[in-house]
Amino acid sequence: MDHLPLWAQIAAIFLLLLCSSFFSISETAMMALNRHRLKHLVGQGSLGAKTTQGLLARTDQLLSVILIGNNLFNTIIPVLTTSIALRTFGHDNFVLSIATGIVAFLIIVFAEITPKIVGATFPERIALPASLLIAPLMRALRPVVWFVNTLAGGVLRMLRINTKNGRDQRLTAEELRTIVVESASFMPTKHRSILLNLFDLENISVDDVMVPRRQIESLNLVSPLDDILHQLETCYHNRLVVYEGDIDNVLGILHVRKTLTGLHNQDFDRDTLRTLLAEPYYVPSGTPVVQQLQYFQESRQRTALIVNEYGELEGLVTPEDIIEELIGEFTTSMPRSEHTGGWNADGERIVAGSMPLRELNRWLHLKLPTDGPKTLNGLILEELEEIPEGDVCVKIAGVMLEVMRSDDQAVRTVKVFKPRAARGGSR
């Protein structure tokens, strides 16, 4: 290039810097590109996205082409600069040192740092158009790339480094949860809440969502017929657990609406009710709710009775109970959901000791632990290790709880105080 004028040689240096910058910015942008976003763009038919996905599927070849081009230009630039310095100023060591420092500064700033920052900031805007230029270049340099990769592979084998095991980029459940949590800017709050609840569903059993034994709306077949008929006409649910004498002696499940319709043309007696009962459907305590939801679909059942290892009835669960864990409580007239509102003006709330912890957390936006006892009474007894006598206060997970009423069996009524952090956040 000695026959070229000085301005042309300087222009060539800046052109080489621009080419080196292109490879640097392309490398950073493609490595920083969101693979899931890329798959979405491929599904929409984007040519740049399809080309980029094809290049990233051969990461070793892609990096070889980019690094060969980048290092080739970064090597030519100092050589050309030195040639210009020698031609202009002669063999002056001081001038050569200054020229070397200047060219190193230009490479670092304009061919490395600046392009990489831009590429990391706008990966999608840069990677997709750049792939249309790199793809044909990769095909043209295929023999060179093969030779370089063969040598690099040999070195990796000598070092016993297995690159195949490091290519799995599947997201874990916790990583997906983090993505959902950070999606507040473009995902509605309700949708985000449902997705987060869906992740929690894997760690929840039917014991967490069931209606406890004492709250099951049931029908005792030995009751007077007038009382039975009155209960059928005023019950909250369309399906009742029917037992005889003791609730552990379950006879079946009664469909109330069909029963009342059919009794208009029949004599109302216990034997008639027995013929209308459906077989009870039992599930063991501790069954995961995801698995139980699948069982409901397969068995076409709407009500499951939960029994412990001794065969004793623990509670009742329906598909609606499981769905409520995802989308929140339905607006119904069930006794279980009779609480309304939240904290009073003093930041307090009086609740029953039998209230399930998950329901209490949802209602008052608390974070009481749910990996142990399932009710507020059980949580307090576990903390105190005895049934309290008189008024007792206890602080659990930052929540102050005051026992207002208890008996020889359990804590009956509890006053819950709003945590200080929540009070400050609501002002």
GROMACS .gro file of C-alpha atoms in nm:
model
  427
    1MET     CA    1   0.000   0.000   0.000
    2ASP     CA    2   0.309   0.224  -0.014
    3HIS     CA    3   0.206   0.366  -0.353
    4LEU     CA    4  -0.123   0.498  -0.208
    5PRO     CA    5  -0.139   0.858  -0.086
    6LEU     CA    6  -0.128   0.917   0.289
    7TRP     CA    7  -0.494   1.012   0.317
    8ALA     CA    8  -0.596   0.688   0.146
    9GLN     CA    9  -0.386   0.482   0.388
   10ILE     CA   10  -0.541   0.661   0.689
   11ALA     CA   11  -0.888   0.606   0.540
   12ALA     CA   12  -0.802   0.237   0.502
   13ILE     CA   13  -0.713   0.221   0.871
   14PHE     CA   14  -1.052   0.364   0.972
   15LEU     CA   15  -1.225   0.127   0.730
   16LEU     CA   16  -1.047  -0.166   0.895
   17LEU     CA   17  -1.151  -0.032   1.235
   18LEU     CA   18  -1.510  -0.022   1.112
   19CYS     CA   19  -1.490  -0.385   0.993
   20SER     CA   20  -1.338  -0.495   1.326
   21SER     CA   21  -1.613  -0.304   1.507
   22PHE     CA   22  -1.877  -0.489   1.301
   23PHE     CA   23  -1.746  -0.828   1.414
   24SER     CA   24  -1.723  -0.717   1.778
   25ILE     CA   25  -2.075  -0.574   1.787
   26SER     CA   26  -2.217  -0.880   1.608
   27GLU     CA   27  -2.051  -1.123   1.849
   28THR     CA   28  -2.180  -0.943   2.159
   29ALA     CA   29  -2.531  -0.895   2.018
   30MET     CA   30  -2.573  -1.260   1.919
   31MET     CA   31  -2.444  -1.390   2.251
   32ALA     CA   32  -2.672  -1.149   2.443
   33LEU     CA   33  -2.980  -1.228   2.234
   34ASN     CA   34  -3.278  -1.374   2.420
   35ARG     CA   35  -3.322  -1.724   2.277
   36HIS     CA   36  -3.690  -1.745   2.368
   37ARG     CA   37  -3.762  -1.409   2.208
   38LEU     CA   38  -3.569  -1.532   1.903
   39LYS     CA   39  -3.790  -1.844   1.878
   40HIS     CA   40  -4.096  -1.620   1.891
   41LEU     CA   41  -3.965  -1.407   1.604
   42VAL     CA   42  -3.886  -1.722   1.403
   43GLY     CA   43  -4.246  -1.831   1.452
   44GLN     CA   44  -4.358  -1.497   1.309
   45GLY     CA   45  -4.153  -1.562   0.995
   46SER     CA   46  -3.870  -1.310   1.043
   47LEU     CA   47  -3.591  -1.383   0.794
   48GLY     CA   48  -3.324  -1.229   1.017
   49ALA     CA   49  -3.446  -1.434   1.313
   50LYS     CA   50  -3.435  -1.758   1.112
   51THR     CA   51  -3.082  -1.680   0.990
   52THR     CA   52  -2.967  -1.590   1.342
   53GLN     CA   53  -3.116  -1.907   1.487
   54GLY     CA   54  -2.933  -2.111   1.225
   55LEU     CA   55  -2.603  -1.941   1.311
   56LEU     CA   56  -2.651  -1.988   1.687
   57ALA     CA   57  -2.720  -2.357   1.628
   58ARG     CA   58  -2.355  -2.375   1.513
   59THR     CA   59  -2.200  -2.156   1.780
   60ASP     CA   60  -1.848  -2.294   1.733
   61GLN     CA   61  -1.845  -2.205   1.362
   62LEU     CA   62  -2.008  -1.866   1.426
   63LEU     CA   63  -1.748  -1.768   1.685
   64SER     CA   64  -1.468  -1.891   1.461
   65VAL     CA   65  -1.578  -1.667   1.172
   66ILE     CA   66  -1.627  -1.364   1.397
   67LEU     CA   67  -1.297  -1.407   1.581
   68ILE     CA   68  -1.102  -1.476   1.262
   69GLY     CA   69  -1.237  -1.159   1.103
   70ASN     CA   70  -1.197  -0.950   1.416
   71ASN     CA   71  -0.840  -1.058   1.490
   72LEU     CA   72  -0.740  -1.038   1.125
   73PHE     CA   73  -0.841  -0.673   1.103
   74ASN     CA   74  -0.695  -0.595   1.447
   75THR     CA   75  -0.363  -0.740   1.327
   76ILE     CA   76  -0.357  -0.553   0.996
   77ILE     CA   77  -0.430  -0.216   1.156
   78PRO     CA   78  -0.105  -0.194   1.363
   79VAL     CA   79   0.100  -0.320   1.069
   80LEU     CA   80  -0.046  -0.055   0.840
   81THR     CA   81  -0.002   0.214   1.105
   82THR     CA   82   0.363   0.119   1.155
   83SER     CA   83   0.419   0.131   0.779
   84ILE     CA   84   0.274   0.482   0.763
   85ALA     CA   85   0.488   0.597   1.056
   86LEU     CA   86   0.808   0.457   0.904
   87ARG     CA   87   0.731   0.613   0.568
   88THR     CA   88   0.650   0.951   0.716
   89PHE     CA   89   0.893   0.989   1.006
   90GLY     CA   90   1.160   0.730   0.938
   91HIS     CA   91   1.304   0.486   1.193
   92ASP     CA   92   1.231   0.694   1.500
   93ASN     CA   93   1.159   0.472   1.804
   94PHE     CA   94   0.975   0.751   1.988
   95VAL     CA   95   0.742   0.809   1.694
   96LEU     CA   96   0.682   0.434   1.657
   97SER     CA   97   0.591   0.409   2.026
   98ILE     CA   98   0.344   0.696   1.995
   99ALA     CA   99   0.192   0.542   1.680
  100THR     CA  100   0.156   0.206   1.855
  101GLY     CA  101  -0.015   0.368   2.156
  102ILE     CA  102  -0.254   0.561   1.933
  103VAL     CA  103  -0.354   0.256   1.732
  104ALA     CA  104  -0.399   0.048   2.049
  105PHE     CA  105  -0.625   0.319   2.190
  106LEU     CA  106  -0.830   0.330   1.869
  107ILE     CA  107  -0.873  -0.049   1.865
  108ILE     CA  108  -0.974  -0.067   2.231
  109VAL     CA  109  -1.225   0.219   2.211
  110PHE     CA  110  -1.369   0.190   1.861
  111ALA     CA  111  -1.327  -0.181   1.785
  112GLU     CA  112  -1.384  -0.339   2.127
  113ILE     CA  113  -1.544  -0.143   2.411
  114THR     CA  114  -1.790   0.080   2.223
  115PRO     CA  115  -1.924  -0.191   1.987
  116LYS     CA  116  -1.965  -0.442   2.269
  117ILE     CA  117  -2.159  -0.195   2.483
  118VAL     CA  118  -2.390  -0.113   2.194
  119GLY     CA  119  -2.429  -0.481   2.105
  120ALA     CA  120  -2.520  -0.576   2.461
  121THR     CA  121  -2.769  -0.287   2.483
  122PHE     CA  122  -2.951  -0.352   2.154
  123PRO     CA  123  -2.893  -0.723   2.078
  124GLU     CA  124  -3.206  -0.784   1.873
  125ARG     CA  125  -3.173  -0.474   1.654
  126ILE     CA  126  -2.812  -0.559   1.567
  127ALA     CA  127  -2.796  -0.940   1.562
  128LEU     CA  128  -3.077  -0.997   1.313
  129PRO     CA  129  -2.945  -0.767   1.033
  130ALA     CA  130  -2.583  -0.868   1.103
  131SER     CA  131  -2.667  -1.236   1.061
  132LEU     CA  132  -2.763  -1.172   0.696
  133LEU     CA  133  -2.402  -1.062   0.633
  134ILE     CA  134  -2.228  -1.321   0.849
  135ALA     CA  135  -2.417  -1.622   0.707
  136PRO     CA  136  -2.270  -1.597   0.351
  137LEU     CA  137  -1.929  -1.513   0.501
  138MET     CA  138  -1.945  -1.832   0.707
  139ARG     CA  139  -2.014  -2.035   0.394
  140ALA     CA  140  -1.724  -1.869   0.209
  141LEU     CA  141  -1.480  -1.936   0.494
  142ARG     CA  142  -1.597  -2.291   0.560
  143PRO     CA  143  -1.256  -2.456   0.488
  144VAL     CA  144  -1.072  -2.209   0.713
  145VAL     CA  145  -1.333  -2.248   0.987
  146TRP     CA  146  -1.311  -2.629   0.967
  147PHE     CA  147  -0.932  -2.617   1.002
  148VAL     CA  148  -0.941  -2.378   1.298
  149ASN     CA  149  -1.220  -2.571   1.476
  150THR     CA  150  -1.034  -2.898   1.427
  151LEU     CA  151  -0.727  -2.755   1.600
  152ALA     CA  152  -0.941  -2.599   1.876
  153GLY     CA  153  -1.128  -2.927   1.927
  154GLY     CA  154  -0.800  -3.111   1.963
  155VAL     CA  155  -0.685  -2.870   2.231
  156LEU     CA  156  -1.017  -2.908   2.418
  157ARG     CA  157  -0.989  -3.287   2.407
  158MET     CA  158  -0.636  -3.268   2.542
  159LEU     CA  159  -0.768  -3.058   2.829
  160ARG     CA  160  -1.062  -3.303   2.873
  161ILE     CA  161  -1.321  -3.027   2.834
  162ASN     CA  162  -1.662  -3.153   2.714
  163THR     CA  163  -1.852  -2.871   2.546
  164LYS     CA  164  -2.164  -3.077   2.468
  165ASN     CA  165  -2.279  -3.082   2.830
  166GLY     CA  166  -2.279  -2.703   2.849
  167ARG     CA  167  -2.527  -2.634   2.569
  168ASP     CA  168  -2.849  -2.708   2.755
  169GLN     CA  169  -3.021  -2.372   2.800
  170ARG     CA  170  -3.356  -2.491   2.934
  171LEU     CA  171  -3.496  -2.271   3.209
  172THR     CA  172  -3.567  -2.406   3.555
  173ALA     CA  173  -3.894  -2.339   3.737
  174GLU     CA  174  -3.723  -2.081   3.960
  175GLU     CA  175  -3.578  -1.902   3.656
  176LEU     CA  176  -3.923  -1.892   3.496
  177ARG     CA  177  -4.064  -1.758   3.822
  178THR     CA  178  -3.804  -1.479   3.817
  179ILE     CA  179  -3.902  -1.391   3.459
  180VAL     CA  180  -4.268  -1.369   3.558
  181VAL     CA  181  -4.191  -1.158   3.867
  182GLU     CA  182  -3.989  -0.913   3.657
  183SER     CA  183  -4.260  -0.889   3.389
  184ALA     CA  184  -4.463  -0.629   3.580
  185SER     CA  185  -4.414  -0.368   3.308
  186PHE     CA  186  -4.598  -0.561   3.036
  187MET     CA  187  -4.807  -0.830   3.210
  188PRO     CA  188  -5.131  -0.754   3.399
  189THR     CA  189  -5.110  -0.808   3.776
  190LYS     CA  190  -5.384  -1.073   3.775
  191HIS     CA  191  -5.216  -1.276   3.501
  192ARG     CA  192  -4.883  -1.258   3.680
  193SER     CA  193  -5.046  -1.370   4.005
  194ILE     CA  194  -5.203  -1.673   3.834
  195LEU     CA  195  -4.870  -1.777   3.683
  196LEU     CA  196  -4.692  -1.746   4.018
  197ASN     CA  197  -4.964  -1.951   4.186
  198LEU     CA  198  -4.922  -2.211   3.914
  199PHE     CA  199  -4.555  -2.253   4.007
  200ASP     CA  200  -4.655  -2.297   4.374
  201LEU     CA  201  -4.907  -2.566   4.282
  202GLU     CA  202  -4.629  -2.828   4.260
  203ASN     CA  203  -4.557  -2.786   4.632
  204ILE     CA  204  -4.920  -2.793   4.751
  205SER     CA  205  -5.111  -3.101   4.861
  206VAL     CA  206  -5.485  -3.153   4.899
  207ASP     CA  207  -5.443  -3.095   5.273
  208ASP     CA  208  -5.363  -2.729   5.198
  209VAL     CA  209  -5.679  -2.658   4.998
  210MET     CA  210  -5.936  -2.895   5.150
  211VAL     CA  211  -6.241  -2.799   5.351
  212PRO     CA  212  -6.153  -2.930   5.700
  213ARG     CA  213  -6.362  -3.205   5.853
  214ARG     CA  214  -6.540  -2.970   6.097
  215GLN     CA  215  -6.644  -2.734   5.815
  216ILE     CA  216  -6.784  -2.999   5.579
  217GLU     CA  217  -7.153  -2.943   5.509
  218SER     CA  218  -7.291  -3.293   5.560
  219LEU     CA  219  -7.621  -3.473   5.611
  220ASN     CA  220  -7.680  -3.723   5.893
  221LEU     CA  221  -7.923  -3.985   5.766
  222VAL     CA  222  -8.044  -4.071   6.121
  223SER     CA  223  -8.176  -3.716   6.172
  224PRO     CA  224  -8.553  -3.659   6.167
  225LEU     CA  225  -8.698  -3.651   5.816
  226ASP     CA  226  -8.824  -3.294   5.856
  227ASP     CA  227  -8.475  -3.177   5.951
  228ILE     CA  228  -8.325  -3.363   5.655
  229LEU     CA  229  -8.573  -3.206   5.413
  230HIS     CA  230  -8.513  -2.859   5.558
  231GLN     CA  231  -8.137  -2.900   5.523
  232LEU     CA  232  -8.177  -3.011   5.161
  233GLU     CA  233  -8.384  -2.702   5.085
  234THR     CA  234  -8.147  -2.455   5.256
  235CYS     CA  235  -7.799  -2.604   5.207
  236TYR     CA  236  -7.519  -2.399   5.049
  237HIS     CA  237  -7.381  -2.672   4.825
  238ASN     CA  238  -7.526  -2.882   4.548
  239ARG     CA  239  -7.347  -3.194   4.673
  240LEU     CA  240  -7.366  -3.314   5.032
  241VAL     CA  241  -7.170  -3.579   5.216
  242VAL     CA  242  -7.424  -3.820   5.364
  243TYR     CA  243  -7.327  -4.026   5.669
  244GLU     CA  244  -7.499  -4.238   5.928
  245GLY     CA  245  -7.437  -4.162   6.294
  246ASP     CA  246  -7.071  -4.061   6.264
  247ILE     CA  247  -6.914  -3.867   5.980
  248ASP     CA  248  -6.643  -4.132   5.944
  249ASN     CA  249  -6.927  -4.367   5.838
  250VAL     CA  250  -6.987  -4.203   5.499
  251LEU     CA  251  -7.264  -4.358   5.290
  252GLY     CA  252  -7.218  -4.153   4.973
  253ILE     CA  253  -7.253  -3.817   4.800
  254LEU     CA  254  -7.598  -3.671   4.740
  255HIS     CA  255  -7.677  -3.445   4.444
  256VAL     CA  256  -7.919  -3.201   4.611
  257ARG     CA  257  -8.083  -3.048   4.304
  258LYS     CA  258  -8.158  -3.381   4.140
  259THR     CA  259  -8.280  -3.517   4.472
  260LEU     CA  260  -8.529  -3.236   4.532
  261THR     CA  261  -8.656  -3.265   4.173
  262GLY     CA  262  -8.703  -3.641   4.204
  263LEU     CA  263  -8.873  -3.629   4.545
  264HIS     CA  264  -9.176  -3.445   4.404
  265ASN     CA  265  -9.300  -3.773   4.256
  266GLN     CA  266  -9.186  -4.009   4.534
  267ASP     CA  267  -9.240  -4.068   4.902
  268PHE     CA  268  -8.967  -3.898   5.103
  269ASP     CA  269  -8.793  -4.154   5.321
  270ARG     CA  270  -8.442  -4.268   5.410
  271ASP     CA  271  -8.447  -4.567   5.177
  272THR     CA  272  -8.525  -4.340   4.883
  273LEU     CA  273  -8.231  -4.117   4.974
  274ARG     CA  274  -8.003  -4.419   4.994
  275THR     CA  275  -8.086  -4.512   4.636
  276LEU     CA  276  -7.990  -4.162   4.518
  277LEU     CA  277  -7.644  -4.166   4.675
  278ALA     CA  278  -7.333  -4.179   4.457
  279GLU     CA  279  -7.032  -4.379   4.566
  280PRO     CA  280  -6.792  -4.172   4.775
  281TYR     CA  281  -6.458  -4.098   4.611
  282TYR     CA  282  -6.164  -4.119   4.850
  283VAL     CA  283  -5.810  -3.984   4.812
  284PRO     CA  284  -5.522  -4.024   5.057
  285SER     CA  285  -5.397  -3.731   5.260
  286GLY     CA  286  -5.088  -3.566   5.110
  287THR     CA  287  -5.187  -3.614   4.745
  288PRO     CA  288  -5.038  -3.330   4.532
  289VAL     CA  289  -5.310  -3.099   4.400
  290VAL     CA  290  -5.179  -3.119   4.043
  291GLN     CA  291  -5.214  -3.496   4.053
  292GLN     CA  292  -5.554  -3.470   4.217
  293LEU     CA  293  -5.678  -3.232   3.947
  294GLN     CA  294  -5.578  -3.491   3.690
  295TYR     CA  295  -5.765  -3.757   3.890
  296PHE     CA  296  -6.077  -3.539   3.885
  297GLN     CA  297  -6.055  -3.518   3.505
  298GLU     CA  298  -6.001  -3.890   3.458
  299SER     CA  299  -6.267  -4.009   3.704
  300ARG     CA  300  -6.528  -3.741   3.616
  301GLN     CA  301  -6.567  -3.673   3.988
  302ARG     CA  302  -6.649  -3.338   4.147
  303THR     CA  303  -6.601  -3.420   4.516
  304ALA     CA  304  -6.320  -3.612   4.686
  305LEU     CA  305  -6.306  -3.715   5.050
  306ILE     CA  306  -5.959  -3.699   5.203
  307VAL     CA  307  -5.871  -3.974   5.450
  308ASN     CA  308  -5.560  -4.028   5.661
  309GLU     CA  309  -5.360  -4.348   5.704
  310TYR     CA  310  -5.614  -4.476   5.957
  311GLY     CA  311  -5.907  -4.429   5.718
  312GLU     CA  312  -6.045  -4.134   5.915
  313LEU     CA  313  -6.204  -3.846   5.726
  314GLU     CA  314  -5.978  -3.540   5.721
  315GLY     CA  315  -6.162  -3.312   5.483
  316LEU     CA  316  -6.318  -3.257   5.144
  317VAL     CA  317  -6.177  -3.113   4.823
  318THR     CA  318  -6.336  -3.014   4.493
  319PRO     CA  319  -6.189  -2.888   4.162
  320GLU     CA  320  -6.307  -2.540   4.261
  321ASP     CA  321  -6.088  -2.550   4.573
  322ILE     CA  322  -5.783  -2.621   4.356
  323ILE     CA  323  -5.873  -2.359   4.095
  324GLU     CA  324  -5.912  -2.101   4.373
  325GLU     CA  325  -5.543  -2.151   4.449
  326LEU     CA  326  -5.473  -2.022   4.098
  327ILE     CA  327  -5.720  -1.739   4.046
  328GLY     CA  328  -5.836  -1.654   4.397
  329GLU     CA  329  -6.167  -1.700   4.575
  330PHE     CA  330  -6.491  -1.721   4.379
  331THR     CA  331  -6.775  -1.487   4.474
  332THR     CA  332  -7.006  -1.733   4.645
  333SER     CA  333  -7.227  -1.758   4.952
  334MET     CA  334  -7.034  -2.046   5.105
  335PRO     CA  335  -6.979  -2.027   5.479
  336ARG     CA  336  -6.609  -2.084   5.418
  337SER     CA  337  -6.581  -1.749   5.238
  338GLU     CA  338  -6.798  -1.540   5.466
  339HIS     CA  339  -6.514  -1.304   5.560
  340THR     CA  340  -6.522  -0.974   5.376
  341GLY     CA  341  -6.304  -0.669   5.377
  342GLY     CA  342  -5.957  -0.668   5.527
  343TRP     CA  343  -5.789  -0.479   5.810
  344ASN     CA  344  -5.994  -0.239   6.018
  345ALA     CA  345  -5.894   0.123   6.079
  346ASP     CA  346  -5.659   0.019   6.362
  347GLY     CA  347  -5.479  -0.239   6.147
  348GLU     CA  348  -5.637  -0.537   6.326
  349ARG     CA  349  -5.859  -0.830   6.238
  350ILE     CA  350  -6.031  -1.093   6.452
  351VAL     CA  351  -6.037  -1.438   6.291
  352ALA     CA  352  -6.129  -1.791   6.389
  353GLY     CA  353  -5.850  -2.019   6.503
  354SER     CA  354  -5.972  -2.283   6.260
  355MET     CA  355  -5.905  -2.064   5.955
  356PRO     CA  356  -5.665  -2.227   5.705
  357LEU     CA  357  -5.333  -2.046   5.684
  358ARG     CA  358  -5.329  -2.027   5.305
  359GLU     CA  359  -5.672  -1.866   5.309
  360LEU     CA  360  -5.563  -1.621   5.580
  361ASN     CA  361  -5.247  -1.529   5.388
  362ARG     CA  362  -5.449  -1.463   5.073
  363TRP     CA  363  -5.713  -1.263   5.257
  364LEU     CA  364  -5.485  -1.035   5.462
  365HIS     CA  365  -5.175  -1.051   5.237
  366LEU     CA  366  -4.960  -1.217   5.505
  367LYS     CA  367  -4.668  -1.457   5.480
  368LEU     CA  368  -4.737  -1.698   5.765
  369PRO     CA  369  -4.556  -2.031   5.710
  370THR     CA  370  -4.768  -2.301   5.546
  371ASP     CA  371  -4.517  -2.586   5.534
  372GLY     CA  372  -4.624  -2.714   5.878
  373PRO     CA  373  -4.967  -2.682   6.042
  374LYS     CA  374  -5.251  -2.596   5.807
  375THR     CA  375  -5.462  -2.378   6.038
  376LEU     CA  376  -5.396  -2.072   6.253
  377ASN     CA  377  -5.475  -2.276   6.563
  378GLY     CA  378  -5.217  -2.538   6.468
  379LEU     CA  379  -4.953  -2.274   6.397
  380ILE     CA  380  -5.000  -2.108   6.736
  381LEU     CA  381  -4.999  -2.439   6.923
  382GLU     CA  382  -4.680  -2.544   6.743
  383GLU     CA  383  -4.514  -2.216   6.843
  384LEU     CA  384  -4.629  -2.224   7.208
  385GLU     CA  385  -4.606  -2.605   7.244
  386GLU     CA  386  -4.915  -2.594   7.466
  387ILE     CA  387  -5.276  -2.477   7.468
  388PRO     CA  388  -5.263  -2.120   7.604
  389GLU     CA  389  -5.459  -2.017   7.911
  390GLY     CA  390  -5.591  -1.661   7.900
  391ASP     CA  391  -5.470  -1.387   7.667
  392VAL     CA  392  -5.134  -1.468   7.506
  393CYS     CA  393  -4.945  -1.281   7.235
  394VAL     CA  394  -4.701  -1.447   6.996
  395LYS     CA  395  -4.510  -1.313   6.695
  396ILE     CA  396  -4.471  -1.545   6.395
  397ALA     CA  397  -4.312  -1.444   6.063
  398GLY     CA  398  -4.336  -1.077   6.161
  399VAL     CA  399  -4.710  -1.101   6.241
  400MET     CA  400  -4.833  -1.034   6.595
  401LEU     CA  401  -5.109  -1.274   6.702
  402GLU     CA  402  -5.316  -1.235   7.020
  403VAL     CA  403  -5.512  -1.535   7.148
  404MET     CA  404  -5.850  -1.397   7.258
  405ARG     CA  405  -6.037  -1.717   7.335
  406SER     CA  406  -5.932  -2.079   7.380
  407ASP     CA  407  -6.057  -2.392   7.553
  408ASP     CA  408  -5.915  -2.727   7.654
  409GLN     CA  409  -5.897  -2.841   7.291
  410ALA     CA  410  -5.791  -2.552   7.069
  411VAL     CA  411  -5.748  -2.181   7.012
  412ARG     CA  412  -6.087  -2.052   6.906
  413THR     CA  413  -6.042  -1.679   6.834
  414VAL     CA  414  -5.732  -1.479   6.743
  415LYS     CA  415  -5.670  -1.109   6.688
  416VAL     CA  416  -5.424  -1.052   6.404
  417PHE     CA  417  -5.225  -0.728   6.391
  418LYS     CA  418  -5.113  -0.582   6.060
  419PRO     CA  419  -4.731  -0.597   6.021
  420ARG     CA  420  -4.556  -0.260   6.053
  421ALA     CA  421  -4.401  -0.282   5.706
  422ALA     CA  422  -4.745  -0.333   5.552
  423ARG     CA  423  -4.883  -0.038   5.749
  424GLY     CA  424  -4.608   0.190   5.621
  425GLY     CA  425  -4.661   0.071   5.264
  426SER     CA  426  -5.033   0.145   5.273
  427ARG     CA  427  -4.998   0.511   5.372
   0.00000   0.00000   0.00000
